[in-house]
Each structure stands twice: as structure tokens, then as C-alpha cells.
Coordinates of C-alpha atoms in Angstrom, one line a residue:
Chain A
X735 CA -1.6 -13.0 -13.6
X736 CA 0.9 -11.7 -11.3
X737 CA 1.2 -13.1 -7.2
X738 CA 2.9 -13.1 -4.7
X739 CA 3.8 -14.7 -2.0
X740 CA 5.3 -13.8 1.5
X741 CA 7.0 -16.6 3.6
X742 CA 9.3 -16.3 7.1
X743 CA 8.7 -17.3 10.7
X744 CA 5.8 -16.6 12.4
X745 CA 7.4 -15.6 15.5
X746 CA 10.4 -13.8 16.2
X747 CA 11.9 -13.0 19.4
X748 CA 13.3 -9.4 20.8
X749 CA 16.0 -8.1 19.7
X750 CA 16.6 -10.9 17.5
X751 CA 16.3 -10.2 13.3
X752 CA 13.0 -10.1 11.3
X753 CA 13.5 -11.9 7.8
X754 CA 11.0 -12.8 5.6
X755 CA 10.6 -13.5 1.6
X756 CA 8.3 -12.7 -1.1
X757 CA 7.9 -15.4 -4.5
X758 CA 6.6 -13.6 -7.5
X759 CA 5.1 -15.4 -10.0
X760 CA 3.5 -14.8 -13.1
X761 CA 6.0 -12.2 -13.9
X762 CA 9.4 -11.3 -13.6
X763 CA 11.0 -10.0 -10.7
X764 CA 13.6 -8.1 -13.5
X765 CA 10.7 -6.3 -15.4
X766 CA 11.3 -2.8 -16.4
X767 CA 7.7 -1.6 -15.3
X768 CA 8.4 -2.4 -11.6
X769 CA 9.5 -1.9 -7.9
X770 CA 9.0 -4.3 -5.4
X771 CA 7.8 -3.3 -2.1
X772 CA 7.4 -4.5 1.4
X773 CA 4.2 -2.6 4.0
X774 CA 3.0 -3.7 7.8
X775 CA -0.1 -3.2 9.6
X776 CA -0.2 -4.1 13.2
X777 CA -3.2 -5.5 14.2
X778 CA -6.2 -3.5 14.0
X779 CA -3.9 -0.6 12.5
X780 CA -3.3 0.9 9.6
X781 CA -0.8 0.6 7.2
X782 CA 2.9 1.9 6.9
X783 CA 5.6 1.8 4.7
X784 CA 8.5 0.0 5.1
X785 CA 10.4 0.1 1.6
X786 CA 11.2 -0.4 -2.1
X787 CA 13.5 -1.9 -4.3
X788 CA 14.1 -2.3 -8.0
X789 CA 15.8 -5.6 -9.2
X790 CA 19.2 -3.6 -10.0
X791 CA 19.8 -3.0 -6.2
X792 CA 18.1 0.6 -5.6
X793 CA 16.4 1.1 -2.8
X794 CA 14.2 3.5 -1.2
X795 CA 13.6 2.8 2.9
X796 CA 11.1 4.5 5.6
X797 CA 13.6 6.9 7.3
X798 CA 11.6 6.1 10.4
X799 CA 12.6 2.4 9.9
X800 CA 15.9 2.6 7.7
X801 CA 18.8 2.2 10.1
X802 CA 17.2 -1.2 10.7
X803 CA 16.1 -2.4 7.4
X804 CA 17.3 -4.0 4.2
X805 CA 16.0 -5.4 0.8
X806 CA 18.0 -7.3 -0.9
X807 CA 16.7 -9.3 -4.4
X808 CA 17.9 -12.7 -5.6
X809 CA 16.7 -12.5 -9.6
X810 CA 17.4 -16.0 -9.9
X811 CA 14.7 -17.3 -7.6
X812 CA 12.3 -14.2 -8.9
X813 CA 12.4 -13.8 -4.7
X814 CA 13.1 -10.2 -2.4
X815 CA 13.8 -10.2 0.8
X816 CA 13.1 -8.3 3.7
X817 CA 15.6 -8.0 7.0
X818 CA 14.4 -5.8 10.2
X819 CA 16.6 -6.3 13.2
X820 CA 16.7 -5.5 16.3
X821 CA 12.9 -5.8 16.7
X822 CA 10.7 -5.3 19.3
X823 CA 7.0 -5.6 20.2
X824 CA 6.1 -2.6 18.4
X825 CA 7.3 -4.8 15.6
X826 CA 4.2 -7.0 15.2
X827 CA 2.4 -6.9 12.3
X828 CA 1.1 -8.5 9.2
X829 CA 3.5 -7.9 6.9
X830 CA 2.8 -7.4 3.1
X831 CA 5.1 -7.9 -0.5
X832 CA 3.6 -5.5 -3.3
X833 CA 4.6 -4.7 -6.9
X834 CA 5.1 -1.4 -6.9
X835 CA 4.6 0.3 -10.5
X836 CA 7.5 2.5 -12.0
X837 CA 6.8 5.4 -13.9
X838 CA 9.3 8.0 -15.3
X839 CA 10.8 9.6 -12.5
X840 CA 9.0 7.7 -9.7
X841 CA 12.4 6.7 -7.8
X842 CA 10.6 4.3 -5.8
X843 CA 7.6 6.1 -5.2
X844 CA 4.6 4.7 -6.5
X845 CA 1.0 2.6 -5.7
X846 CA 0.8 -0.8 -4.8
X847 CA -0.7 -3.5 -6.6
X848 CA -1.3 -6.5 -6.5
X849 CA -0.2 -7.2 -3.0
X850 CA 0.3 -10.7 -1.5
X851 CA -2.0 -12.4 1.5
X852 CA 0.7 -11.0 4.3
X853 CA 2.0 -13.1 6.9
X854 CA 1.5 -12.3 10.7
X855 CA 5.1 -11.9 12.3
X856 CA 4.6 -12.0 16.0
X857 CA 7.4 -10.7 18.1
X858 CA 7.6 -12.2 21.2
X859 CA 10.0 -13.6 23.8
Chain B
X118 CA 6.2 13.6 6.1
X119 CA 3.0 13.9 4.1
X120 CA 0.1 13.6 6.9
X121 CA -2.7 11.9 5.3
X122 CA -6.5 12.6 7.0
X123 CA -9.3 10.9 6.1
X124 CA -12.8 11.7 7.2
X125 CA -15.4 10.3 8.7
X126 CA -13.4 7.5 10.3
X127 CA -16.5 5.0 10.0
X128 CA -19.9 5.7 7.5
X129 CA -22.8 3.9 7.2
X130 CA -24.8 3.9 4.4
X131 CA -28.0 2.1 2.9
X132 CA -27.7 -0.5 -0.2
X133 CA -28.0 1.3 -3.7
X134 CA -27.1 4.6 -2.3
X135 CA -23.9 7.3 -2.6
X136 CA -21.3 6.7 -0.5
X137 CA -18.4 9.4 -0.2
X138 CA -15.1 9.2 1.8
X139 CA -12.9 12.4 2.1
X140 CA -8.6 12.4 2.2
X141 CA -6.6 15.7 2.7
X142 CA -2.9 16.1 3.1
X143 CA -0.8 18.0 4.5
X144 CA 0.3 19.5 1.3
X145 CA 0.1 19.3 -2.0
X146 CA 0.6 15.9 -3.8
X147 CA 0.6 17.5 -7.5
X148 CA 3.6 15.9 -9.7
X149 CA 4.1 18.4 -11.8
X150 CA 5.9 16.1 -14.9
X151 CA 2.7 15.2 -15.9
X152 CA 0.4 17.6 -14.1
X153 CA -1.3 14.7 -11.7
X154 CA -1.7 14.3 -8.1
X155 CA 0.1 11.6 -6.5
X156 CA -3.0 9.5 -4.8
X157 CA -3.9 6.2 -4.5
X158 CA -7.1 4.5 -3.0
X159 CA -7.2 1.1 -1.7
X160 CA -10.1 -1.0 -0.6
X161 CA -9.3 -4.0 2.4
X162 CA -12.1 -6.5 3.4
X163 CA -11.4 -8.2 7.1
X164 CA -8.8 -11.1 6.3
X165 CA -7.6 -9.9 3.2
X166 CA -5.1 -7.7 1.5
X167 CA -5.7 -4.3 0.4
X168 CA -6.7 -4.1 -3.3
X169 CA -5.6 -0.6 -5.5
X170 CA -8.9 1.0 -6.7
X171 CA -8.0 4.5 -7.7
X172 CA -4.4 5.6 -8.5
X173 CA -3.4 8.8 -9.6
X174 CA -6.1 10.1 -7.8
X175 CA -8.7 9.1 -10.2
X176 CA -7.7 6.7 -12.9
X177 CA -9.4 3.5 -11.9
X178 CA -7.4 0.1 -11.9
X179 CA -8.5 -2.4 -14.5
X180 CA -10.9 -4.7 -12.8
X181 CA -12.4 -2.0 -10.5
X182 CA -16.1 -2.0 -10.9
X183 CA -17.4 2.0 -12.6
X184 CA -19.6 2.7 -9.4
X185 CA -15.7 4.0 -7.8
X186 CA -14.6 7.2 -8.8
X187 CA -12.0 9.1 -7.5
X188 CA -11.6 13.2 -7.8
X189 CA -10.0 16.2 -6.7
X190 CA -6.8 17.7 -6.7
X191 CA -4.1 19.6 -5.0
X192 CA -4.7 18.5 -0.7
X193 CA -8.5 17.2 -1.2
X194 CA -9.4 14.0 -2.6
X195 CA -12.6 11.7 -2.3
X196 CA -13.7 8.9 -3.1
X197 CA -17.2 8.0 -4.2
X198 CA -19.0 4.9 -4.5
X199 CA -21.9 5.4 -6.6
X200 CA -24.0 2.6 -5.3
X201 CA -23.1 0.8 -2.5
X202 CA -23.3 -3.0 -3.2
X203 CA -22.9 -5.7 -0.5
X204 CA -19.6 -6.5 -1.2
X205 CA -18.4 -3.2 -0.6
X206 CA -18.4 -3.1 2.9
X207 CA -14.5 -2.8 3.7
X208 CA -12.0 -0.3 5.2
X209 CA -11.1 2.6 2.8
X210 CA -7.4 3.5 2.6
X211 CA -5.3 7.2 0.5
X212 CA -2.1 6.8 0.4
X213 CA 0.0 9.6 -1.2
X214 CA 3.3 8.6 -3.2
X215 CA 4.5 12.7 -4.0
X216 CA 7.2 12.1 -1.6
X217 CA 9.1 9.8 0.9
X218 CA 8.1 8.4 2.7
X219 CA 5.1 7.2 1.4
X220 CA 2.3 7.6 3.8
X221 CA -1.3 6.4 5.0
X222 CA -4.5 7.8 5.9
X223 CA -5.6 6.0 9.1
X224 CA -8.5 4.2 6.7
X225 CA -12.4 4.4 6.7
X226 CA -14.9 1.8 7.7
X227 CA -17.9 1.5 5.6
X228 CA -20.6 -0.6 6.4
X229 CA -24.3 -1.1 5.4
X230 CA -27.0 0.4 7.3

């Protein structure tokens, strides 16, 4: 069955750059069927977007979010990344890696499912 | 951006009985290729990730027990737990994937009273 895992630092300090991985296994990163996603939720919050990627390259980004992210995929290592700089408190969160499910004309947008056990990134000086 | 409500923000409700949680946005989420509305519901117990229940607004993900349904269509969705079990005390997420950028309700705590 398919997992995932998120890994990074724990705590990241302001202004400095956010980068964390996600491992899937039990499937492969270069399926057809799928996007790969990352969310946040600060604590005690709800949940919020942050972006997509298929394995090719594409990706779809939070326009509140985008001048500071980017996915990137390394196929080899069934691995996606996530990059957020220039972060600040407001950045805090437990961030999450999802498969995101492709259907015809979905262009990133989709559910998520399964989603890994999210990793608390702390940003703090 | 698609503003996603959800209502009430926390519900209480007895073992073995109906529970029912309410999510509107702030249009319509109908994808009209295949005539279905664009909503997902997630479940999320305290120190876990949330788990799809529901996507496409009422098509239940392999797994999911049968007391979750989802319905409605067009701005209104709900989802309703047909008898409330222990193990379903959580926080209730929609999440709408018509259009970017995706987009949250603010979630639903349900507990046992």
C-alpha cells in the first residue's frame, strides 16, 4: 500500500529557506494516475494548500504562496521536494506530502489521499 | 478563491445517533466534464493526518466504513454519519478542488455527548 514519508529540519530560522522531502513507497513516484502534493496546518489551524506536482515537472502553486515556493521531483529516489524561502513565523506548521489523484483534465487539482504523518517545521530564530 | 464554510464549528452528538455537518462555498464547484461537484471530505483524529472519506462529493473512498455519506450539489454539501461510533470523534474537513487554489473549510469538531 502506498506511504509516505516527510523528512527536513525541524527548525528553521527567519528568513532563512524551508526544505523538506517526501519518500513514496509502495508505488511509484512516475505513475500516470498521480500528482504529488505538499499542505500545512499551523498549529491548532486548519489546513492550506501549498502545491502540486506531476513527476514530468508541472506544477500548480498557491498564488498566495508561489513567488516563494518550489517542487521539484528526483524520480530516481521516488522522492519530491519542497523549497519555501524566505520564511517567517507565520510559517510554522505541520507540514504534509499527499498523492494527489489525476483525473482527465484535473491539471493539478484534485483530493488528497493517502497523506504522510507531517513533520512540525518550527521557524524560529 | 473558493471560500469554503462549514457549519456548526463544533457538534456533539450521543453514541448510535445521526450526526450531520454542513459545507457551502462560495460558488459553484460543478465540473461540468463529467457533471460532478468538485468536493472532498476528510476526517483528522488529534495527532494524526487527515484521512479522504468522501471525494467527489459523495463517492466514498475504499476503506471508509458505509455509516459516511456524502450529498448535495452545486454550493451545499453535507456530510452525514449515520451512527456515531466512538472512533469517530475527529475534526471534519471540505475541501473544494473546482479551481485554484484549492481551498479549506475551517473544519468541524465532533465529539460524543
Amino acid at each position: 500500500q502506498l506511504q509516505l514519508q516527510e523528512s527536513g529540519p525541524g527548525l528553521v530560522k527567519p528568513s532563512e529557506t524551508l526544505s523538506l522531502t517526501c519518500t513514496v513507497s509502495g508505488g511509484s513516484i512516475s505513475s500516470s494516475d498521480s500528482y504529488w502534493g505538499w499542505i500545512r496546518q499551523p498549529p491548532g489551524k486548519g489546513l492550506e494548500w501549498i502545491g502540486t506536482m506531476f513527476y514530468s515537472g508541472s506544477t500548480y502553486y498557491n498564488p498566495s504562496l508561489k513567488s516563494r515556493v518550489t517542487m521539484s521531483v528526483d524520480t530516481s529516489k521516488n522522492q519530491f521536494s519542497l523549497k519555501l524561502t524566505s520564511v517567517t513565523a507565520a510559517d510554522t506548521a505541520v507540514y504534509y506530502c499527499a498523492r494527489v489523484p489525476l483525473y482527465s483534465g484535473s491539471f493539478g487539482k484534485s483530493w488528497f489521499g493517502p497523506w504522510g504523518q507531517g513533520t512540525l517545521v518550527t521557524v524560529s530564530s | 478563491d473558493i471560500v469554503m464554510t462549514q457549519s456548526p464549528d463544533s457538534l456533539a452528538v450521543s453514541l448510535g445517533e445521526r450526526a450531520t455537518i454542513n459545507c457551502k462555498s462560495s460558488q459553484s464547484v460543478l465540473y461540468s466534464s463529467n457533471n460532478k461537484n468538485s468536493l472532498a471530505w476528510y476526517q483528522q483524529k488529534p495527532g494524526q493526518p487527515p484521512k479522504v472519506l468522501i471525494y467527489w462529493a459523495s463517492t466514498r473512498e475504499s476503506g471508509v466504513p458505509d455509516r459516511f455519506s456524502g450529498s448535495g450539489s452545486g454550493t451545499d454539501f453535507t456530510l452525514t454519519i449515520s451512527s456515531l461510533q466512538a472512533e469517530d470523534v475527529a475534526v471534519y474537513y471540505c475541501q473544494q478542488y473546482y479551481s485554484s487554489p484549492l481551498t479549506f473549510g475551517q473544519g468541524t469538531r465532533l465529539e460524543i455527548k
